[in-house]
Short mmCIF file of C-alpha atoms in Angstrom, two decimals:
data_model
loop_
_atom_site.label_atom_id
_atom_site.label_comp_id
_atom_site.label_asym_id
_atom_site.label_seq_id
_atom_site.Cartn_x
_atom_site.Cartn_y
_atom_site.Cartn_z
CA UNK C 1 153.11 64.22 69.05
CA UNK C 2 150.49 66.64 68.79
CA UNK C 3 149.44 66.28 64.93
CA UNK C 4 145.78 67.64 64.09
CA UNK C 5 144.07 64.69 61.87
CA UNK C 6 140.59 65.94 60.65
CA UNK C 7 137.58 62.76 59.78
CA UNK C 8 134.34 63.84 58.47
CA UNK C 9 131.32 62.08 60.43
CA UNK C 10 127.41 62.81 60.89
CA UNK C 11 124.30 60.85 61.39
CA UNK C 12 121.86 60.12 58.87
CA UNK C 13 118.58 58.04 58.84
CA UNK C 14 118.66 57.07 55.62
CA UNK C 15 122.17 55.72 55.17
CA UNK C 16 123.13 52.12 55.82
CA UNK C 17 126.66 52.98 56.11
CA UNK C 18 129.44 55.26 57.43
CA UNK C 19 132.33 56.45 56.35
CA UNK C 20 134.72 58.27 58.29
CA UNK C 21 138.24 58.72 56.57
CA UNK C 22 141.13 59.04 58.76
CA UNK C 23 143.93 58.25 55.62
CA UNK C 24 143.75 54.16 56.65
CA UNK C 25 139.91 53.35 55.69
CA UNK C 26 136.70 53.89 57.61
CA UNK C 27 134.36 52.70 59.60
CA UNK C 28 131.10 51.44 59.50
CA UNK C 29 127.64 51.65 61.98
CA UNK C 30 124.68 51.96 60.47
CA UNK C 31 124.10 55.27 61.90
CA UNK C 32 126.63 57.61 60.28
CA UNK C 33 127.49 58.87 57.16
CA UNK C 34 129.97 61.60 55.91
CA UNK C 35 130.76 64.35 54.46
CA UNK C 36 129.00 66.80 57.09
CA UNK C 37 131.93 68.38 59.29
CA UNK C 38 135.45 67.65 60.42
CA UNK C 39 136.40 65.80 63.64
CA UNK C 40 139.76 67.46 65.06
CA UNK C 41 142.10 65.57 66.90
CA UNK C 42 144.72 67.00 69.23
CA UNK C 43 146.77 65.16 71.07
CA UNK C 44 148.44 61.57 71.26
CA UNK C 45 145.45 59.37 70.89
CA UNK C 46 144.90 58.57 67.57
CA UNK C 47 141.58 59.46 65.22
CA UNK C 48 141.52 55.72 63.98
CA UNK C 49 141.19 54.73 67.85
CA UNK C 50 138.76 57.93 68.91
CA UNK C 51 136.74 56.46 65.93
CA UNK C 52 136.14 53.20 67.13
CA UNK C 53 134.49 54.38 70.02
CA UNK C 54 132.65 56.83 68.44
CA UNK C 55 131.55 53.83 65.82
CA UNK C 56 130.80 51.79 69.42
CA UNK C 57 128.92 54.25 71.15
CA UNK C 58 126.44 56.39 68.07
CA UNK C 59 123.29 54.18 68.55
CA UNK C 60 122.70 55.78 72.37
CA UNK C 61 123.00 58.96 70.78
CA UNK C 62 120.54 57.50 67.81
CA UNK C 63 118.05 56.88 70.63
CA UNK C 64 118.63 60.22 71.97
CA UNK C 65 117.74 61.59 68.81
CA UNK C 66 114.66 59.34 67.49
CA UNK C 67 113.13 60.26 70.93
CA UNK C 68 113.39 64.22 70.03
CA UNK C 69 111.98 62.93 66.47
CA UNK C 70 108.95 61.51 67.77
CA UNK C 71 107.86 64.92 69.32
CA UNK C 72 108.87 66.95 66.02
CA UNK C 73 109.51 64.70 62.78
CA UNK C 74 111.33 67.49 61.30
CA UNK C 75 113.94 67.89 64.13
CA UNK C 76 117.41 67.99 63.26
CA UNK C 77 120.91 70.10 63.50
CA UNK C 78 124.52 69.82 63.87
CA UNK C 79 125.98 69.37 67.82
CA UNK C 80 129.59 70.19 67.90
CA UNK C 81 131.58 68.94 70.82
CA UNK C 82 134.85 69.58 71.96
CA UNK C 83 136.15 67.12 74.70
CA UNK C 84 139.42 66.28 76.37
CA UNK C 85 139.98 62.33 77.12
CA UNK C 86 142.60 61.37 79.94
CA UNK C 87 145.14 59.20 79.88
CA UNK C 88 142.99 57.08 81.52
CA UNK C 89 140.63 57.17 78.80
CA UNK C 90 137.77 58.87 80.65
CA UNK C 91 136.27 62.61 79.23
CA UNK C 92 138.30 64.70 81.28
CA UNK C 93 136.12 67.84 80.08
CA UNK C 94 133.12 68.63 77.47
CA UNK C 95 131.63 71.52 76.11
CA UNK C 96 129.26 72.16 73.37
CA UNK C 97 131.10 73.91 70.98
CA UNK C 98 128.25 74.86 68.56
CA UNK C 99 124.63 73.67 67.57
CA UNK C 100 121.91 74.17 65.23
CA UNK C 101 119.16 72.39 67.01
CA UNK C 102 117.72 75.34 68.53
CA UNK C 103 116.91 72.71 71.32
CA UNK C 104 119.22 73.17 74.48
CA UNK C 105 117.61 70.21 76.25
CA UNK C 106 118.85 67.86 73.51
CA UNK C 107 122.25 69.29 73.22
CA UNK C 108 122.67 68.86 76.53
CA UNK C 109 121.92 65.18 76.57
CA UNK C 110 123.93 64.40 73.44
CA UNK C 111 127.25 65.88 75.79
CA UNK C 112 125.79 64.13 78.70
CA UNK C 113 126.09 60.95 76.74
CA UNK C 114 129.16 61.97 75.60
CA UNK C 115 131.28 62.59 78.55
CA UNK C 116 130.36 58.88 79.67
CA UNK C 117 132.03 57.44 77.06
CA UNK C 118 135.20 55.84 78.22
CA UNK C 119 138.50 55.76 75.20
CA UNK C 120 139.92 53.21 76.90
CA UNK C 121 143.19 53.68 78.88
CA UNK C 122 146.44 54.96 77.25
CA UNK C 123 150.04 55.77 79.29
CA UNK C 124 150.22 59.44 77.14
CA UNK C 125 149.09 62.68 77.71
CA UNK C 126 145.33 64.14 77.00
CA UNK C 127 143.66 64.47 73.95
CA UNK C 128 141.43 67.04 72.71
CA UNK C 129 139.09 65.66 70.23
CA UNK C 130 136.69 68.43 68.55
CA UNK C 131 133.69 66.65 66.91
CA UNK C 132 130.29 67.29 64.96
CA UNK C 133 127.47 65.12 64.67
CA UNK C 134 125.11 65.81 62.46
CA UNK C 135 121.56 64.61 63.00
CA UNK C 136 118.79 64.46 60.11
CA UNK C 137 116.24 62.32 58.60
#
């Protein structure tokens, strides 16, 4: 079953909650907030159980980001990446699909990050998961 679901998610400072709609409710981390892109899901891995690690995992990529902050207040952008998680649940491969941080160096940490994250183990096939994450104050 290769169905494409699509869940907004991005980061904002000044929200206390997320939301990111997958058609069965949302989630909630402190860190993230919707409406600014679409997360893509290809694969058999559902977005409901991507999404729970994402939810899991955001505040390492929080502290990625406050650190870039504290050098420039006004930094932010979108980092798109697009991933491919083994049946295994390990990040098979990663790329950085787009950004508008103008700052390569912090790109490349947010898909460093990324590619450790482990979905946890599943007896299917890959899944490519295409994702933004929108940083701003």
């Amino acid at each position: 079953n290769n169905k494409t679901i699509i869940v907004p998610f991005s980061f904002k400072d000044d929200e206390k909650q997320a939301s990111a709609s997958n058609g069965s409710g949302g989630i909630a981390d402190g860190h993230a907030t919707a409406p600014a892109g679409d997360v893509k899901v290809k694969g058999p891995r559902s977005a409901a159980d991507i999404m729970k690690v994402v939810e899991h995992r955001t505040p390492s990529l929080r502290n990625i980001y406050n650190k870039y902050r504290e050098k420039n207040p006004a930094f932010e952008g979108r980092v798109v990446l697009k991933f491919t998680i083994g049946p295994d649940g390990k990040v098979v491969s990663m790329s950085i699909k787009s950004s508008t941080t103008n700052n390569a160096k912090f790109d490349e940490e947010i898909k460093k990050k990324v590619s450790e994250w482990n979905f946890g183990e599943a007896n299917t096939g890959n899944t490519t998961v295409t994702i933004p994450f929108v940083f701003s104050e």
